[in-house]
Amino acid sequence: MKNSVLAICDVERSYAYNFMEYMNQKRSVPFEIQAFTNVDSLLKFGSKEDIGILLISDTAMCSQVKELSVENIVILSEGVHDPQLDQYPSVYKYQSSAQVIREVMACYGEEALVANVQAMPNKHVDIIGVYSPLGRALKTSFALTLGQILARKKAALYINMEEFSGFEALFQRTFEHTLSDLLYYIRQENSHVACQLPAMVETVNNLDFLPPVATPQDIWGTSLEQWEKLLDELTMNSAYEVVVIDVGQGVEQWYQLLERCEKVYMPVLTDLISQGKIEQFERLLRMWKKQRLLDKIQKVRLPFHGSFGDGMDYVEQLPWSQLGDYVRSVLREEEE
């Protein structure tokens, strides 16, 4: 069973093709993407194929399009459009493709998203943990670098589970949706929580990330069962192939959460005090009889890398830094 079609129709050729290129790179949205630059080609395609979502400019919308077999029509508006189109949801055309797709996914509804995800053949999700008992060990920089590099080949999601992530300062902006929202839905036992992600995630270098919690209480107040429910949702009801979890000290029973991971990367430092903390950490896991988790942990000694920009520039340049080179070397060694 193939995925539903998400079609875009806009007489502005560059807009239609740029949007299609963005969507083809964004593997986390489980749709077949089709772009049309005139209504005739859309009508010809639509007469033979069902369309799940049609994103169409207000200037291209016409009576013939209304007769097509389209489950959901969303108008690409330039700000003001014909009042007769008010029966359809609309998104503002001249904003980022990421924001357009978030708004479109919010209009689409979770049931069809679930159906598309479940139609994906041989679906498997690798959960990769990043954790360290040390501070100032570049843990989050490593996790963001790893996620961006993995996202070049797979649909990847990064989730920061720290009490104080600093992401608003890092990205120099506030976020409309955060992990706090998703955890609230988990606590309310809403079904198919992960299918709300396409309307919530942000993207950097094709890596989707859910902005971290706004307050540390949202981390402290989340039980192990709720974290596991979130991972179950991502495994069963998302289109992601890889999920990188950046686990902070405030996560309840973090060691059991890390046991869910395929692999755990642990940034370490070489100074005497840091080595003592690592030895205590490993001794504790052995005392708890967590040898299986110890076997999953790979220590990484990260190279120093200088500043190459602030905010978003820093995050986007991570894959091209010395840290990026190091992460690629780690991944190559694992493939050999």
Coordinates of C-alpha atoms in Angstrom, one line a residue:
M1 CA 0.0 0.0 0.0
K2 CA 1.5 3.3 -1.1
N3 CA 1.4 6.5 0.8
S4 CA -1.2 9.2 0.1
V5 CA -0.4 12.0 -2.2
L6 CA 0.4 15.5 -1.1
A7 CA 0.1 17.7 -4.1
I8 CA 1.0 21.4 -4.5
C9 CA -0.3 23.4 -7.4
D10 CA 1.0 27.0 -8.0
V11 CA 1.5 28.8 -11.3
E12 CA 4.7 30.3 -9.7
R13 CA 7.0 27.5 -10.9
S14 CA 9.9 28.3 -8.6
Y15 CA 7.6 28.2 -5.5
A16 CA 6.1 24.9 -6.5
Y17 CA 9.4 23.1 -7.2
N18 CA 11.2 24.6 -4.2
F19 CA 8.4 23.4 -1.9
M20 CA 8.5 19.9 -3.5
E21 CA 12.3 19.8 -3.1
Y22 CA 11.9 20.7 0.6
M23 CA 9.3 18.0 1.1
N24 CA 11.3 15.3 -0.7
Q25 CA 14.2 16.0 1.7
K26 CA 11.8 15.9 4.7
R27 CA 11.4 12.1 5.0
S28 CA 9.5 12.4 8.3
V29 CA 6.2 13.4 6.5
P30 CA 4.9 10.1 5.0
F31 CA 3.4 11.3 1.7
E32 CA 4.2 11.0 -1.9
I33 CA 4.9 14.5 -3.2
Q34 CA 3.6 15.9 -6.5
A35 CA 4.0 19.4 -7.8
F36 CA 2.0 21.1 -10.6
T37 CA 2.5 24.5 -12.2
N38 CA -0.9 24.6 -14.0
V39 CA -4.4 23.4 -13.3
D40 CA -4.6 21.2 -16.5
S41 CA -1.8 18.9 -15.3
L42 CA -3.3 18.7 -11.8
L43 CA -6.7 17.8 -13.3
K44 CA -5.1 15.1 -15.5
F45 CA -3.3 13.6 -12.5
G46 CA -6.3 13.9 -10.2
S47 CA -8.6 12.1 -12.7
K48 CA -6.5 9.0 -12.2
E49 CA -5.1 9.3 -8.7
D50 CA -6.6 10.1 -5.3
I51 CA -5.0 13.1 -3.6
G52 CA -4.8 13.2 0.2
I53 CA -3.8 16.8 0.6
L54 CA -4.0 19.5 -2.1
L55 CA -2.1 22.7 -1.3
I56 CA -3.2 25.1 -4.0
S57 CA -2.7 28.8 -4.6
D58 CA -5.8 30.9 -4.5
T59 CA -5.3 32.0 -8.1
A60 CA -5.2 28.4 -9.3
M61 CA -8.4 27.3 -7.4
C62 CA -11.4 26.7 -9.7
S63 CA -14.6 24.7 -10.0
Q64 CA -12.9 21.8 -11.8
V65 CA -10.5 21.3 -8.9
K66 CA -13.4 21.1 -6.5
E67 CA -14.7 18.1 -8.4
L68 CA -11.5 16.1 -8.0
S69 CA -11.2 13.3 -5.5
V70 CA -9.3 15.2 -2.9
E71 CA -9.6 14.5 0.8
N72 CA -8.3 17.8 2.0
I73 CA -7.8 21.1 0.2
V74 CA -5.7 23.9 1.8
I75 CA -5.4 27.3 0.1
L76 CA -2.0 28.9 -0.4
S77 CA -3.0 32.5 0.3
E78 CA -1.1 35.6 -0.5
G79 CA -2.9 37.4 2.3
V80 CA -6.3 38.3 0.8
H81 CA -8.3 35.8 -1.2
D82 CA -11.8 35.3 -2.6
P83 CA -14.3 35.0 0.2
Q84 CA -15.8 31.9 -1.5
L85 CA -12.6 30.1 -0.6
D86 CA -13.2 30.7 3.1
Q87 CA -14.7 27.2 3.3
Y88 CA -11.2 25.8 3.1
P89 CA -8.4 26.2 5.6
S90 CA -5.6 28.5 4.3
V91 CA -1.9 29.1 5.0
Y92 CA 0.1 32.2 4.2
K93 CA 2.2 31.4 1.1
Y94 CA 5.2 33.6 1.8
Q95 CA 6.6 32.1 4.9
S96 CA 9.1 29.3 5.4
S97 CA 8.3 25.9 3.9
A98 CA 8.8 24.5 7.4
Q99 CA 6.0 26.7 8.8
V100 CA 3.8 26.0 5.8
I101 CA 4.0 22.3 6.4
R102 CA 3.4 22.6 10.1
E103 CA 0.2 24.5 9.5
V104 CA -0.9 22.1 6.8
M105 CA -0.3 19.1 9.0
A106 CA -2.3 20.8 11.7
C107 CA -5.2 21.0 9.3
Y108 CA -4.9 17.4 8.1
G109 CA -5.8 15.4 11.1
E110 CA -4.1 12.5 12.9
E111 CA -6.1 9.5 11.5
A112 CA -4.8 9.8 8.0
L113 CA -1.3 10.4 9.3
V114 CA -1.6 7.2 11.3
A115 CA -2.8 5.3 8.3
N116 CA 0.1 6.5 6.2
V117 CA 2.7 5.6 8.8
Q118 CA 1.2 2.2 9.3
A119 CA 1.4 1.6 5.6
M120 CA 5.1 2.0 5.6
P121 CA 6.8 -1.4 4.9
N122 CA 9.3 -2.9 7.3
K123 CA 9.2 0.1 9.6
H124 CA 11.9 0.2 12.3
V125 CA 12.9 3.0 14.6
D126 CA 16.4 3.2 16.1
I127 CA 16.5 5.0 19.4
I128 CA 19.9 6.4 20.2
G129 CA 20.7 7.8 23.6
V130 CA 23.2 10.5 24.5
Y131 CA 24.0 10.8 28.2
S132 CA 26.8 11.8 30.5
P133 CA 27.1 12.1 34.2
L134 CA 29.6 15.0 33.5
G135 CA 28.8 18.6 32.8
R136 CA 30.5 20.8 30.2
A137 CA 31.3 17.7 28.1
L138 CA 29.6 19.0 24.8
K139 CA 26.9 16.4 25.2
T140 CA 24.2 18.5 23.5
S141 CA 26.5 19.7 20.7
F142 CA 27.4 16.1 20.1
A143 CA 23.8 15.0 20.0
L144 CA 22.8 17.8 17.6
T145 CA 25.7 17.0 15.3
L146 CA 24.9 13.3 15.3
G147 CA 21.3 14.0 14.5
Q148 CA 22.1 16.3 11.6
I149 CA 24.5 13.8 10.1
L150 CA 22.1 10.9 10.4
A151 CA 19.3 13.0 9.0
R152 CA 21.1 13.2 5.6
K153 CA 20.1 9.6 5.0
K154 CA 17.2 8.9 7.3
A155 CA 14.1 10.6 8.8
A156 CA 15.6 11.7 12.1
L157 CA 14.1 13.4 15.2
Y158 CA 16.1 14.9 18.1
I159 CA 14.5 15.3 21.6
N160 CA 16.2 17.2 24.3
M161 CA 15.2 15.9 27.8
E162 CA 17.2 18.4 29.9
E163 CA 15.7 20.6 32.5
F164 CA 17.6 23.7 31.2
S165 CA 18.4 23.4 27.5
G166 CA 19.0 27.0 26.7
F167 CA 17.4 26.5 23.3
E168 CA 15.5 29.8 23.2
A169 CA 18.8 31.7 23.8
L170 CA 20.6 29.4 21.4
F171 CA 18.1 29.9 18.6
Q172 CA 17.3 33.4 19.6
R173 CA 13.6 32.9 19.4
T174 CA 10.6 31.5 21.3
F175 CA 8.8 28.4 20.2
E176 CA 5.1 28.0 19.7
H177 CA 5.1 24.2 20.6
T178 CA 7.5 22.4 22.9
L179 CA 8.1 19.0 24.4
S180 CA 5.9 20.2 27.3
D181 CA 2.9 20.1 25.0
L182 CA 3.6 16.5 23.9
L183 CA 4.2 15.4 27.5
Y184 CA 0.8 17.0 28.4
Y185 CA -0.9 14.9 25.7
I186 CA 0.9 11.8 27.0
R187 CA -0.4 12.5 30.6
Q188 CA -3.9 12.9 29.2
E189 CA -3.6 9.5 27.4
N190 CA -4.4 11.0 24.1
S191 CA -4.3 8.5 21.3
H192 CA -1.7 8.7 18.5
V193 CA 0.3 11.5 20.2
A194 CA 3.2 11.1 17.8
C195 CA 1.0 12.0 14.9
Q196 CA 0.8 15.6 16.2
L197 CA 4.5 16.0 15.7
P198 CA 4.5 17.2 12.1
A199 CA 2.6 20.3 13.3
M200 CA 5.0 20.9 16.2
V201 CA 8.6 20.1 15.1
E202 CA 11.2 22.6 14.0
T203 CA 13.9 21.7 11.5
V204 CA 17.7 22.3 11.1
N205 CA 19.6 20.8 8.2
N206 CA 16.8 18.3 7.7
L207 CA 16.9 17.2 11.3
D208 CA 13.5 17.6 13.0
F209 CA 13.7 18.6 16.7
L210 CA 11.0 19.1 19.2
P211 CA 11.8 22.3 21.2
P212 CA 12.6 21.4 24.8
V213 CA 10.4 22.0 27.8
A214 CA 9.8 25.6 29.0
T215 CA 10.1 24.7 32.7
P216 CA 12.1 22.0 34.6
Q217 CA 9.0 20.8 36.4
D218 CA 7.9 19.3 33.1
I219 CA 10.9 17.0 33.2
W220 CA 10.7 16.3 36.9
G221 CA 7.0 15.5 36.7
T222 CA 7.3 13.0 33.9
S223 CA 7.3 9.3 35.0
L224 CA 9.3 6.6 33.4
E225 CA 6.1 5.1 32.1
Q226 CA 5.2 8.3 30.4
W227 CA 8.7 8.6 28.8
E228 CA 8.3 5.0 27.6
K229 CA 4.8 5.8 26.2
L230 CA 6.4 8.6 24.2
L231 CA 9.0 6.3 22.8
D232 CA 6.3 3.7 22.0
E233 CA 4.3 6.3 20.1
L234 CA 7.4 7.4 18.1
T235 CA 8.1 3.7 17.3
M236 CA 4.5 2.8 16.2
N237 CA 2.9 6.1 15.0
S238 CA 5.6 8.2 13.4
A239 CA 7.5 8.1 10.2
Y240 CA 10.9 8.6 11.9
E241 CA 13.6 6.0 11.3
V242 CA 16.0 7.4 14.0
V243 CA 15.3 9.2 17.3
V244 CA 18.1 10.8 19.2
I245 CA 17.3 11.4 22.8
D246 CA 19.5 13.8 24.7
V247 CA 18.9 12.7 28.3
G248 CA 19.4 15.0 31.3
Q249 CA 20.0 14.3 34.9
G250 CA 16.4 15.2 35.9
V251 CA 14.8 12.3 33.9
E252 CA 13.2 9.8 36.3
Q253 CA 15.0 6.4 36.2
W254 CA 17.2 7.6 33.3
Y255 CA 19.0 4.3 33.3
Q256 CA 15.9 2.4 32.4
L257 CA 15.1 4.8 29.7
L258 CA 18.6 4.4 28.3
E259 CA 18.1 0.6 28.3
R260 CA 15.5 1.2 25.6
C261 CA 18.2 2.6 23.3
E262 CA 20.0 0.6 20.6
K263 CA 23.2 2.5 21.5
V264 CA 24.2 5.1 24.1
Y265 CA 26.9 7.6 23.5
M266 CA 28.6 9.0 26.6
P267 CA 30.8 12.1 26.2
V268 CA 33.7 11.9 28.7
L269 CA 36.6 14.2 29.8
T270 CA 40.1 13.1 30.7
D271 CA 40.8 15.2 33.8
L272 CA 41.2 13.4 37.1
I273 CA 37.9 14.5 38.7
S274 CA 35.9 13.6 35.5
Q275 CA 37.5 10.2 35.4
G276 CA 36.6 9.6 39.1
K277 CA 32.9 10.5 38.3
I278 CA 32.9 8.1 35.3
E279 CA 34.3 5.3 37.5
Q280 CA 31.6 6.0 40.2
F281 CA 29.0 5.9 37.5
E282 CA 30.1 2.6 36.1
R283 CA 30.4 1.1 39.6
L284 CA 26.8 2.2 40.3
L285 CA 25.5 0.5 37.2
R286 CA 27.3 -2.7 38.0
M287 CA 25.9 -2.6 41.5
W288 CA 22.4 -2.2 40.0
K289 CA 23.2 -5.2 37.7
K290 CA 22.9 -3.1 34.6
Q291 CA 25.6 -4.8 32.6
R292 CA 23.4 -4.8 29.5
L293 CA 23.3 -1.0 29.6
L294 CA 27.0 -0.8 30.3
D295 CA 27.6 -2.9 27.1
K296 CA 25.5 -0.4 25.1
I297 CA 27.5 2.6 26.2
Q298 CA 30.2 4.0 23.9
K299 CA 32.5 6.6 25.5
V300 CA 33.4 9.4 23.1
R301 CA 36.2 11.9 23.8
L302 CA 35.1 14.9 21.8
P303 CA 37.6 17.2 20.1
F304 CA 37.7 20.9 21.0
H305 CA 36.1 23.1 18.4
G306 CA 36.2 26.8 18.3
S307 CA 33.3 29.2 17.9
F308 CA 32.0 29.6 14.4
G309 CA 28.9 31.7 14.9
D310 CA 26.1 32.4 17.3
G311 CA 22.6 30.9 17.6
M312 CA 21.3 29.1 14.6
D313 CA 24.6 29.6 12.7
Y314 CA 26.4 27.6 15.4
V315 CA 23.9 24.7 15.2
E316 CA 23.9 24.6 11.4
Q317 CA 27.7 24.6 11.2
L318 CA 28.2 21.7 13.7
P319 CA 28.3 19.0 11.0
W320 CA 31.1 20.8 9.2
S321 CA 33.2 21.4 12.4
Q322 CA 35.9 19.2 13.9
L323 CA 33.1 17.7 16.0
G324 CA 31.3 16.8 12.8
D325 CA 34.4 15.1 11.4
Y326 CA 34.7 13.2 14.7
V327 CA 31.1 12.0 14.6
R328 CA 31.4 10.8 11.0
S329 CA 34.5 8.9 12.0
V330 CA 32.6 7.2 14.9
L331 CA 29.8 6.2 12.5
R332 CA 32.2 4.9 9.9
E333 CA 33.9 2.7 12.5
E334 CA 30.5 1.2 13.5
E335 CA 29.7 0.4 9.9
E336 CA 33.0 -1.5 9.4

